[in-house]
Amino acid sequence: MKKILITGGAGFIGSHVVRLFVNKYPDYQIYNLDKLTYAGNLENLKDIQNKPNYHFVLGDITDDAFIQKLFEKEQFDGVIHLAAESHVDRSITNPNAFVFTNIIGTVNLLNAARAIWKEHPEGKRFYHVSTDEVYGALGQEGFFTEETCYDPHSPYSASKAGSDHFVRAYHDTYGLPVIISNCSNNYGPNQFPEKLIPLFINNIRHNKPLPVYGKGENVRDWLYVEDHAAAIDVIYHQGPDGETFNIGGHNEWKNIDLIKVLCKVMDKKLGREPGTSEKLITFVTDRAGHDLRYAIDSSKLQRELGWKPSLQFEEGLEKTVDWYLNNQQWLDNVTSGNYQKYYDEMYGNR
Ligand code: NAD
Ligand code: DAU
């Protein structure tokens, strides 16, 4: 029997990872540790919340004493660490929150894992989920590989880079059994509508402007979130200690091109005249330090562990739009703050 701690499991990617592990491994006990910030939503997990192998723990990874006690009590066999402040724009207005959660929170988890695994690290695993943004920005050509030097530009990517360095340092210094993956932009159900795709779906639904940063020429590599969760499963179980794996969709889109496709899909799904949603596009001041292009070379993961994306982008985008349109109450709840009010009432002063 394995006990696995998944941090940030009430968030976007974390909820898909928790669901996959709870359903696929009924013999594992899955502990979801989440602070339930604005981005954490237990509604994302309501289909599995009563499963006997699922446990929710409300807590903050920046709380050193709490994390230590939790590890001492539960004696986890593995950690899959996703909890983070994840939005670049928020990191520009409030960098400190990113330092606390992404760097100090990660180090607290590393310390706690080290303390309980010191004598017997065999068979244990600390999996740190990171981002392609640590590699900086590409020009028109080339891809990020696992050997690309770190060159973060935003407070978000700098904090993720810092956490990656600590994870590797704990492997090299203390022999902690770690593994890291760096993934490209995810899309799919349950993403908080501050990120490009769900924000624009929500705005189109309300006929609100679509704020395109700069000229919309920045390029991102998009991966359906369930494919990321599947990659995490493969890497957690089969990746060798101390290794890094890049995860990506081989699916690059210039923002403006992606937005136009999204507008077409939305017009079709909402039964609107073709071209209606595109009229909402509004070019606004660019994001400070906006990285031009990200593109991931995930051939190591494909070659060594046999993972590849399962969905074509057009199919994934339709599925995503369908999910948001079929779950408009979810969108209304997270944008109205009702669910935060519910947590405050349920858990009191956190
Ligand atoms: P998210 O913002 O949707 O979710 C983050 C979760 O972490 C939330 O449930 C939140 O409540 C929780 N959390 C935040 N601070 C916490 C704290 N101090 N203690 C405990 N829990 C806390 O994020 P996401 O988009 O699902 O990203 C998850 C991870 O994957 C992050 O580490 C992110 O850097 C990484 N990542 C994201 C993407 C992407 O496209 N979204 C791509 C590559 C990597
Ligand atoms: O690459 C992986 C990263 O992808 C993750 O590590 C981050 O957690 C995740 O948020 C995402 O970062 P991005 O900054 O790429 O995602 P975002 O959805 O914020 O923006 C995608 C692109 O769209 C980016 O070039 C900025 C642009 N954009 C975004 C928003 C929210 C706009 O033009 N307008 C917008 O309103």
PDB file of C-alpha atoms in Angstrom, residues 6-260:
ATOM      1  CA  ILE A   6      -0.358  15.478  -3.904  1.00  0.00           C
ATOM      2  CA  THR A   7      -0.038  19.207  -3.207  1.00  0.00           C
ATOM      3  CA  GLY A   8      -2.264  21.731  -4.991  1.00  0.00           C
ATOM      4  CA  GLY A   9      -4.752  18.993  -5.847  1.00  0.00           C
ATOM      5  CA  ALA A  10      -7.747  21.365  -5.778  1.00  0.00           C
ATOM      6  CA  GLY A  11      -6.242  23.494  -8.549  1.00  0.00           C
ATOM      7  CA  PHE A  12      -6.430  23.089 -12.297  1.00  0.00           C
ATOM      8  CA  ILE A  13      -3.757  20.482 -13.114  1.00  0.00           C
ATOM      9  CA  GLY A  14      -3.669  19.040  -9.593  1.00  0.00           C
ATOM     10  CA  SER A  15      -7.354  18.074  -9.729  1.00  0.00           C
ATOM     11  CA  HIS A  16      -6.757  16.053 -12.907  1.00  0.00           C
ATOM     12  CA  VAL A  17      -3.721  14.358 -11.334  1.00  0.00           C
ATOM     13  CA  VAL A  18      -5.641  13.526  -8.134  1.00  0.00           C
ATOM     14  CA  ARG A  19      -8.573  12.102 -10.131  1.00  0.00           C
ATOM     15  CA  LEU A  20      -6.259   9.972 -12.281  1.00  0.00           C
ATOM     16  CA  PHE A  21      -4.382   8.545  -9.281  1.00  0.00           C
ATOM     17  CA  VAL A  22      -7.480   7.941  -7.130  1.00  0.00           C
ATOM     18  CA  ASN A  23      -9.280   6.099  -9.938  1.00  0.00           C
ATOM     19  CA  LYS A  24      -6.328   4.258 -11.449  1.00  0.00           C
ATOM     20  CA  TYR A  25      -4.658   3.142  -8.215  1.00  0.00           C
ATOM     21  CA  PRO A  26      -7.333   2.031  -5.734  1.00  0.00           C
ATOM     22  CA  ASP A  27      -4.557   0.473  -3.594  1.00  0.00           C
ATOM     23  CA  TYR A  28      -2.850   3.836  -3.082  1.00  0.00           C
ATOM     24  CA  GLN A  29      -3.990   6.281  -0.430  1.00  0.00           C
ATOM     25  CA  ILE A  30      -4.042   9.727  -2.037  1.00  0.00           C
ATOM     26  CA  TYR A  31      -3.728  12.793   0.234  1.00  0.00           C
ATOM     27  CA  ASN A  32      -4.588  16.112  -1.394  1.00  0.00           C
ATOM     28  CA  LEU A  33      -2.979  18.994   0.520  1.00  0.00           C
ATOM     29  CA  ASP A  34      -4.301  22.363  -0.563  1.00  0.00           C
ATOM     30  CA  LYS A  35      -4.637  25.818   0.975  1.00  0.00           C
ATOM     31  CA  LEU A  36      -7.710  26.576  -1.173  1.00  0.00           C
ATOM     32  CA  THR A  37      -6.507  29.914  -2.442  1.00  0.00           C
ATOM     33  CA  TYR A  38      -8.621  31.680  -5.069  1.00  0.00           C
ATOM     34  CA  ALA A  39      -7.327  29.016  -7.521  1.00  0.00           C
ATOM     35  CA  GLY A  40      -8.190  25.967  -5.396  1.00  0.00           C
ATOM     36  CA  ASN A  41     -11.716  24.644  -5.706  1.00  0.00           C
ATOM     37  CA  LEU A  42     -12.987  21.413  -4.173  1.00  0.00           C
ATOM     38  CA  GLU A  43     -15.829  21.388  -6.705  1.00  0.00           C
ATOM     39  CA  ASN A  44     -13.150  20.236  -9.159  1.00  0.00           C
ATOM     40  CA  LEU A  45     -13.036  16.922  -7.265  1.00  0.00           C
ATOM     41  CA  LYS A  46     -16.647  16.280  -6.341  1.00  0.00           C
ATOM     42  CA  ASP A  47     -16.819  13.076  -8.448  1.00  0.00           C
ATOM     43  CA  ILE A  48     -14.092  11.403  -6.356  1.00  0.00           C
ATOM     44  CA  GLN A  49     -14.414  13.108  -2.969  1.00  0.00           C
ATOM     45  CA  ASN A  50     -16.132  10.112  -1.335  1.00  0.00           C
ATOM     46  CA  LYS A  51     -13.762   7.439  -2.625  1.00  0.00           C
ATOM     47  CA  PRO A  52     -12.179   5.457   0.239  1.00  0.00           C
ATOM     48  CA  ASN A  53      -8.615   6.091  -1.012  1.00  0.00           C
ATOM     49  CA  TYR A  54      -9.019   9.910  -1.194  1.00  0.00           C
ATOM     50  CA  HIS A  55      -8.240  12.276   1.704  1.00  0.00           C
ATOM     51  CA  PHE A  56      -8.331  16.068   1.725  1.00  0.00           C
ATOM     52  CA  VAL A  57      -5.982  18.034   3.992  1.00  0.00           C
ATOM     53  CA  LEU A  58      -6.492  21.781   4.296  1.00  0.00           C
ATOM     54  CA  GLY A  59      -3.114  23.422   4.816  1.00  0.00           C
ATOM     55  CA  ASP A  60      -0.449  25.823   3.688  1.00  0.00           C
ATOM     56  CA  ILE A  61       2.926  24.597   2.401  1.00  0.00           C
ATOM     57  CA  THR A  62       4.572  27.774   3.721  1.00  0.00           C
ATOM     58  CA  ASP A  63       3.723  26.628   7.271  1.00  0.00           C
ATOM     59  CA  ASP A  64       6.905  24.777   8.162  1.00  0.00           C
ATOM     60  CA  ALA A  65       5.746  23.300  11.493  1.00  0.00           C
ATOM     61  CA  PHE A  66       2.451  22.092  10.026  1.00  0.00           C
ATOM     62  CA  ILE A  67       4.212  20.405   7.088  1.00  0.00           C
ATOM     63  CA  GLN A  68       6.716  18.674   9.374  1.00  0.00           C
ATOM     64  CA  LYS A  69       3.947  17.329  11.625  1.00  0.00           C
ATOM     65  CA  LEU A  70       1.902  16.122   8.656  1.00  0.00           C
ATOM     66  CA  PHE A  71       4.838  14.152   7.238  1.00  0.00           C
ATOM     67  CA  GLU A  72       5.725  12.681  10.652  1.00  0.00           C
ATOM     68  CA  LYS A  73       2.123  11.569  11.157  1.00  0.00           C
ATOM     69  CA  GLU A  74       1.366  10.209   7.687  1.00  0.00           C
ATOM     70  CA  GLN A  75       4.821   8.864   6.643  1.00  0.00           C
ATOM     71  CA  PHE A  76       4.171   9.419   2.931  1.00  0.00           C
ATOM     72  CA  ASP A  77       5.936   7.168   0.407  1.00  0.00           C
ATOM     73  CA  GLY A  78       5.806   9.794  -2.316  1.00  0.00           C
ATOM     74  CA  VAL A  79       5.068  13.443  -2.993  1.00  0.00           C
ATOM     75  CA  ILE A  80       3.758  14.969  -6.222  1.00  0.00           C
ATOM     76  CA  HIS A  81       4.173  18.684  -5.715  1.00  0.00           C
ATOM     77  CA  LEU A  82       1.959  20.982  -7.765  1.00  0.00           C
ATOM     78  CA  ALA A  83       0.896  23.637  -5.232  1.00  0.00           C
ATOM     79  CA  ALA A  84       2.028  27.022  -6.469  1.00  0.00           C
ATOM     80  CA  GLU A  85       1.081  30.534  -7.304  1.00  0.00           C
ATOM     81  CA  SER A  86       0.775  30.009 -11.050  1.00  0.00           C
ATOM     82  CA  HIS A  87      -0.299  33.190 -12.837  1.00  0.00           C
ATOM     83  CA  VAL A  88       2.373  35.369 -14.462  1.00  0.00           C
ATOM     84  CA  ASP A  89       0.302  38.583 -14.333  1.00  0.00           C
ATOM     85  CA  ARG A  90      -0.287  38.192 -10.586  1.00  0.00           C
ATOM     86  CA  SER A  91       3.453  37.650 -10.085  1.00  0.00           C
ATOM     87  CA  ILE A  92       4.097  41.027 -11.684  1.00  0.00           C
ATOM     88  CA  THR A  93       1.810  42.796  -9.205  1.00  0.00           C
ATOM     89  CA  ASN A  94       2.652  40.698  -6.108  1.00  0.00           C
ATOM     90  CA  PRO A  95       5.976  38.862  -6.439  1.00  0.00           C
ATOM     91  CA  ASN A  96       6.319  38.079  -2.712  1.00  0.00           C
ATOM     92  CA  ALA A  97       3.453  35.582  -2.706  1.00  0.00           C
ATOM     93  CA  PHE A  98       5.366  33.661  -5.388  1.00  0.00           C
ATOM     94  CA  VAL A  99       8.567  33.622  -3.338  1.00  0.00           C
ATOM     95  CA  PHE A 100       6.723  32.353  -0.255  1.00  0.00           C
ATOM     96  CA  THR A 101       4.672  29.594  -1.844  1.00  0.00           C
ATOM     97  CA  ASN A 102       6.847  28.537  -4.771  1.00  0.00           C
ATOM     98  CA  ILE A 103      10.277  28.696  -3.140  1.00  0.00           C
ATOM     99  CA  ILE A 104       9.808  28.540   0.642  1.00  0.00           C
ATOM    100  CA  GLY A 105       6.837  26.168   0.370  1.00  0.00           C
ATOM    101  CA  THR A 106       8.857  23.810  -1.832  1.00  0.00           C
ATOM    102  CA  VAL A 107      11.835  23.893   0.563  1.00  0.00           C
ATOM    103  CA  ASN A 108       9.511  23.103   3.505  1.00  0.00           C
ATOM    104  CA  LEU A 109       8.265  20.017   1.650  1.00  0.00           C
ATOM    105  CA  LEU A 110      11.822  18.972   0.751  1.00  0.00           C
ATOM    106  CA  ASN A 111      12.897  19.282   4.408  1.00  0.00           C
ATOM    107  CA  ALA A 112       9.940  17.253   5.621  1.00  0.00           C
ATOM    108  CA  ALA A 113      10.480  14.506   3.029  1.00  0.00           C
ATOM    109  CA  ARG A 114      14.186  14.381   3.833  1.00  0.00           C
ATOM    110  CA  ALA A 115      13.479  14.059   7.564  1.00  0.00           C
ATOM    111  CA  ILE A 116      11.191  11.033   7.189  1.00  0.00           C
ATOM    112  CA  TRP A 117      13.115   9.299   4.350  1.00  0.00           C
ATOM    113  CA  LYS A 118      16.642   9.884   5.676  1.00  0.00           C
ATOM    114  CA  GLU A 119      17.194   6.304   6.842  1.00  0.00           C
ATOM    115  CA  HIS A 120      15.366   4.567   3.988  1.00  0.00           C
ATOM    116  CA  PRO A 121      15.173   6.627   0.812  1.00  0.00           C
ATOM    117  CA  GLU A 122      14.767   3.505  -1.374  1.00  0.00           C
ATOM    118  CA  GLY A 123      11.417   3.355  -3.159  1.00  0.00           C
ATOM    119  CA  LYS A 124      10.547   6.911  -2.134  1.00  0.00           C
ATOM    120  CA  ARG A 125       9.981   9.746  -4.604  1.00  0.00           C
ATOM    121  CA  PHE A 126       9.670  13.551  -4.514  1.00  0.00           C
ATOM    122  CA  TYR A 127       8.167  14.665  -7.842  1.00  0.00           C
ATOM    123  CA  HIS A 128       8.344  18.396  -8.500  1.00  0.00           C
ATOM    124  CA  VAL A 129       6.012  19.721 -11.209  1.00  0.00           C
ATOM    125  CA  SER A 130       7.538  22.684 -13.002  1.00  0.00           C
ATOM    126  CA  THR A 131       7.154  24.787 -16.099  1.00  0.00           C
ATOM    127  CA  ASP A 132       8.849  25.493 -19.430  1.00  0.00           C
ATOM    128  CA  GLU A 133       8.945  29.186 -18.452  1.00  0.00           C
ATOM    129  CA  VAL A 134      12.143  28.586 -16.434  1.00  0.00           C
ATOM    130  CA  TYR A 135      14.020  28.300 -19.743  1.00  0.00           C
ATOM    131  CA  GLY A 136      13.200  31.877 -20.762  1.00  0.00           C
ATOM    132  CA  ALA A 137      12.140  32.845 -24.262  1.00  0.00           C
ATOM    133  CA  LEU A 138      12.943  31.474 -27.727  1.00  0.00           C
ATOM    134  CA  GLY A 139      13.241  33.399 -30.986  1.00  0.00           C
ATOM    135  CA  GLN A 140      11.523  32.113 -34.120  1.00  0.00           C
ATOM    136  CA  GLU A 141      13.589  28.890 -34.152  1.00  0.00           C
ATOM    137  CA  GLY A 142      14.567  26.085 -31.776  1.00  0.00           C
ATOM    138  CA  PHE A 143      13.123  24.193 -28.820  1.00  0.00           C
ATOM    139  CA  PHE A 144      13.716  23.926 -25.072  1.00  0.00           C
ATOM    140  CA  THR A 145      15.457  20.659 -24.187  1.00  0.00           C
ATOM    141  CA  GLU A 146      16.320  19.328 -20.731  1.00  0.00           C
ATOM    142  CA  GLU A 147      19.824  20.816 -21.247  1.00  0.00           C
ATOM    143  CA  THR A 148      18.644  24.369 -22.003  1.00  0.00           C
ATOM    144  CA  CYS A 149      20.082  26.841 -19.455  1.00  0.00           C
ATOM    145  CA  TYR A 150      17.650  28.511 -17.095  1.00  0.00           C
ATOM    146  CA  ASP A 151      16.829  32.140 -17.974  1.00  0.00           C
ATOM    147  CA  PRO A 152      13.567  33.144 -16.240  1.00  0.00           C
ATOM    148  CA  HIS A 153      12.103  36.589 -16.921  1.00  0.00           C
ATOM    149  CA  SER A 154       8.998  36.975 -14.761  1.00  0.00           C
ATOM    150  CA  PRO A 155       8.774  36.781 -10.964  1.00  0.00           C
ATOM    151  CA  TYR A 156       6.647  33.635 -11.517  1.00  0.00           C
ATOM    152  CA  SER A 157       9.228  31.869 -13.668  1.00  0.00           C
ATOM    153  CA  ALA A 158      12.067  33.062 -11.403  1.00  0.00           C
ATOM    154  CA  SER A 159      10.293  31.540  -8.402  1.00  0.00           C
ATOM    155  CA  LYS A 160       9.720  28.250 -10.254  1.00  0.00           C
ATOM    156  CA  ALA A 161      13.370  28.235 -11.377  1.00  0.00           C
ATOM    157  CA  GLY A 162      14.433  28.802  -7.751  1.00  0.00           C
ATOM    158  CA  SER A 163      12.291  25.889  -6.591  1.00  0.00           C
ATOM    159  CA  ASP A 164      13.712  23.611  -9.328  1.00  0.00           C
ATOM    160  CA  HIS A 165      17.252  24.490  -8.193  1.00  0.00           C
ATOM    161  CA  PHE A 166      16.406  23.602  -4.576  1.00  0.00           C
ATOM    162  CA  VAL A 167      14.925  20.264  -5.640  1.00  0.00           C
ATOM    163  CA  ARG A 168      18.107  19.366  -7.581  1.00  0.00           C
ATOM    164  CA  ALA A 169      20.286  20.618  -4.716  1.00  0.00           C
ATOM    165  CA  TYR A 170      18.491  18.285  -2.267  1.00  0.00           C
ATOM    166  CA  HIS A 171      19.182  15.386  -4.644  1.00  0.00           C
ATOM    167  CA  ASP A 172      22.853  16.242  -5.069  1.00  0.00           C
ATOM    168  CA  THR A 173      23.528  17.243  -1.440  1.00  0.00           C
ATOM    169  CA  TYR A 174      21.343  14.875   0.575  1.00  0.00           C
ATOM    170  CA  GLY A 175      20.585  12.106  -1.914  1.00  0.00           C
ATOM    171  CA  LEU A 176      16.851  12.874  -1.799  1.00  0.00           C
ATOM    172  CA  PRO A 177      15.114  10.785  -4.514  1.00  0.00           C
ATOM    173  CA  VAL A 178      13.688  13.562  -6.685  1.00  0.00           C
ATOM    174  CA  ILE A 179      12.393  13.915 -10.209  1.00  0.00           C
ATOM    175  CA  ILE A 180      11.310  17.055 -12.100  1.00  0.00           C
ATOM    176  CA  SER A 181       9.178  17.741 -15.153  1.00  0.00           C
ATOM    177  CA  ASN A 182       8.859  21.010 -17.049  1.00  0.00           C
ATOM    178  CA  CYS A 183       5.639  21.354 -19.011  1.00  0.00           C
ATOM    179  CA  SER A 184       4.241  23.794 -21.561  1.00  0.00           C
ATOM    180  CA  ASN A 185       0.878  25.631 -21.400  1.00  0.00           C
ATOM    181  CA  ASN A 186      -1.994  23.426 -20.295  1.00  0.00           C
ATOM    182  CA  TYR A 187      -5.635  23.886 -21.279  1.00  0.00           C
ATOM    183  CA  GLY A 188      -8.831  22.027 -20.425  1.00  0.00           C
ATOM    184  CA  PRO A 189     -11.602  21.840 -17.804  1.00  0.00           C
ATOM    185  CA  ASN A 190     -11.272  23.481 -14.362  1.00  0.00           C
ATOM    186  CA  GLN A 191      -8.710  26.144 -15.267  1.00  0.00           C
ATOM    187  CA  PHE A 192      -9.256  29.388 -13.386  1.00  0.00           C
ATOM    188  CA  PRO A 193     -10.606  32.050 -15.790  1.00  0.00           C
ATOM    189  CA  GLU A 194      -7.615  34.343 -15.446  1.00  0.00           C
ATOM    190  CA  LYS A 195      -5.586  32.260 -17.935  1.00  0.00           C
ATOM    191  CA  LEU A 196      -5.993  32.947 -21.647  1.00  0.00           C
ATOM    192  CA  ILE A 197      -8.381  30.210 -22.833  1.00  0.00           C
ATOM    193  CA  PRO A 198     -10.946  30.108 -19.981  1.00  0.00           C
ATOM    194  CA  LEU A 199     -10.810  33.915 -19.605  1.00  0.00           C
ATOM    195  CA  PHE A 200     -11.641  34.376 -23.270  1.00  0.00           C
ATOM    196  CA  ILE A 201     -14.387  31.709 -23.211  1.00  0.00           C
ATOM    197  CA  ASN A 202     -15.935  33.492 -20.227  1.00  0.00           C
ATOM    198  CA  ASN A 203     -15.645  36.925 -21.842  1.00  0.00           C
ATOM    199  CA  ILE A 204     -17.142  35.745 -25.143  1.00  0.00           C
ATOM    200  CA  ARG A 205     -20.033  34.240 -23.194  1.00  0.00           C
ATOM    201  CA  HIS A 206     -20.684  37.684 -21.671  1.00  0.00           C
ATOM    202  CA  ASN A 207     -19.874  39.661 -24.865  1.00  0.00           C
ATOM    203  CA  LYS A 208     -16.966  41.319 -23.061  1.00  0.00           C
ATOM    204  CA  PRO A 209     -13.735  42.526 -24.753  1.00  0.00           C
ATOM    205  CA  LEU A 210     -10.937  39.993 -25.326  1.00  0.00           C
ATOM    206  CA  PRO A 211      -7.737  41.733 -24.120  1.00  0.00           C
ATOM    207  CA  VAL A 212      -4.921  40.581 -26.429  1.00  0.00           C
ATOM    208  CA  TYR A 213      -1.519  41.613 -25.067  1.00  0.00           C
ATOM    209  CA  GLY A 214       0.692  43.527 -27.534  1.00  0.00           C
ATOM    210  CA  LYS A 215       0.084  42.398 -31.090  1.00  0.00           C
ATOM    211  CA  GLY A 216      -0.863  38.849 -30.143  1.00  0.00           C
ATOM    212  CA  GLU A 217       2.350  37.551 -31.718  1.00  0.00           C
ATOM    213  CA  ASN A 218       3.637  35.582 -28.736  1.00  0.00           C
ATOM    214  CA  VAL A 219       3.751  31.836 -29.252  1.00  0.00           C
ATOM    215  CA  ARG A 220       2.832  29.128 -26.743  1.00  0.00           C
ATOM    216  CA  ASP A 221       2.871  25.315 -26.987  1.00  0.00           C
ATOM    217  CA  TRP A 222      -0.491  23.957 -25.777  1.00  0.00           C
ATOM    218  CA  LEU A 223      -1.128  20.578 -24.142  1.00  0.00           C
ATOM    219  CA  TYR A 224      -4.470  19.135 -23.018  1.00  0.00           C
ATOM    220  CA  VAL A 225      -4.408  18.868 -19.217  1.00  0.00           C
ATOM    221  CA  GLU A 226      -5.277  15.144 -19.086  1.00  0.00           C
ATOM    222  CA  ASP A 227      -2.245  14.443 -21.269  1.00  0.00           C
ATOM    223  CA  HIS A 228      -0.101  16.295 -18.724  1.00  0.00           C
ATOM    224  CA  ALA A 229      -1.625  14.204 -15.918  1.00  0.00           C
ATOM    225  CA  ALA A 230      -0.881  11.018 -17.905  1.00  0.00           C
ATOM    226  CA  ALA A 231       2.739  12.150 -18.356  1.00  0.00           C
ATOM    227  CA  ILE A 232       3.042  12.799 -14.604  1.00  0.00           C
ATOM    228  CA  ASP A 233       1.764   9.256 -13.927  1.00  0.00           C
ATOM    229  CA  VAL A 234       4.359   7.724 -16.285  1.00  0.00           C
ATOM    230  CA  ILE A 235       7.230   9.850 -14.962  1.00  0.00           C
ATOM    231  CA  TYR A 236       6.270   9.273 -11.308  1.00  0.00           C
ATOM    232  CA  HIS A 237       6.287   5.511 -11.787  1.00  0.00           C
ATOM    233  CA  GLN A 238       9.027   4.977 -14.377  1.00  0.00           C
ATOM    234  CA  GLY A 239      11.385   7.963 -14.432  1.00  0.00           C
ATOM    235  CA  PRO A 240      14.851   7.423 -12.960  1.00  0.00           C
ATOM    236  CA  ASP A 241      15.835   9.394  -9.811  1.00  0.00           C
ATOM    237  CA  GLY A 242      17.470  12.759 -10.339  1.00  0.00           C
ATOM    238  CA  GLU A 243      16.207  13.116 -13.927  1.00  0.00           C
ATOM    239  CA  THR A 244      14.313  15.904 -15.656  1.00  0.00           C
ATOM    240  CA  PHE A 245      11.675  15.387 -18.347  1.00  0.00           C
ATOM    241  CA  ASN A 246      10.208  18.059 -20.615  1.00  0.00           C
ATOM    242  CA  ILE A 247       6.505  17.675 -21.428  1.00  0.00           C
ATOM    243  CA  GLY A 248       4.872  19.436 -24.370  1.00  0.00           C
ATOM    244  CA  GLY A 249       2.241  19.142 -27.037  1.00  0.00           C
ATOM    245  CA  HIS A 250       4.366  19.882 -30.112  1.00  0.00           C
ATOM    246  CA  ASN A 251       1.520  22.255 -30.741  1.00  0.00           C
ATOM    247  CA  GLU A 252       2.651  25.845 -31.170  1.00  0.00           C
ATOM    248  CA  TRP A 253       0.159  28.639 -31.688  1.00  0.00           C
ATOM    249  CA  LYS A 254       0.609  32.366 -32.093  1.00  0.00           C
ATOM    250  CA  ASN A 255      -1.837  33.874 -29.554  1.00  0.00           C
ATOM    251  CA  ILE A 256      -3.836  35.776 -32.159  1.00  0.00           C
ATOM    252  CA  ASP A 257      -4.264  32.671 -34.344  1.00  0.00           C
ATOM    253  CA  LEU A 258      -5.387  30.572 -31.381  1.00  0.00           C
ATOM    254  CA  ILE A 259      -7.814  33.297 -30.291  1.00  0.00           C
ATOM    255  CA  LYS A 260      -9.372  33.429 -33.772  1.00  0.00           C
TER     256      LYS A 260
END
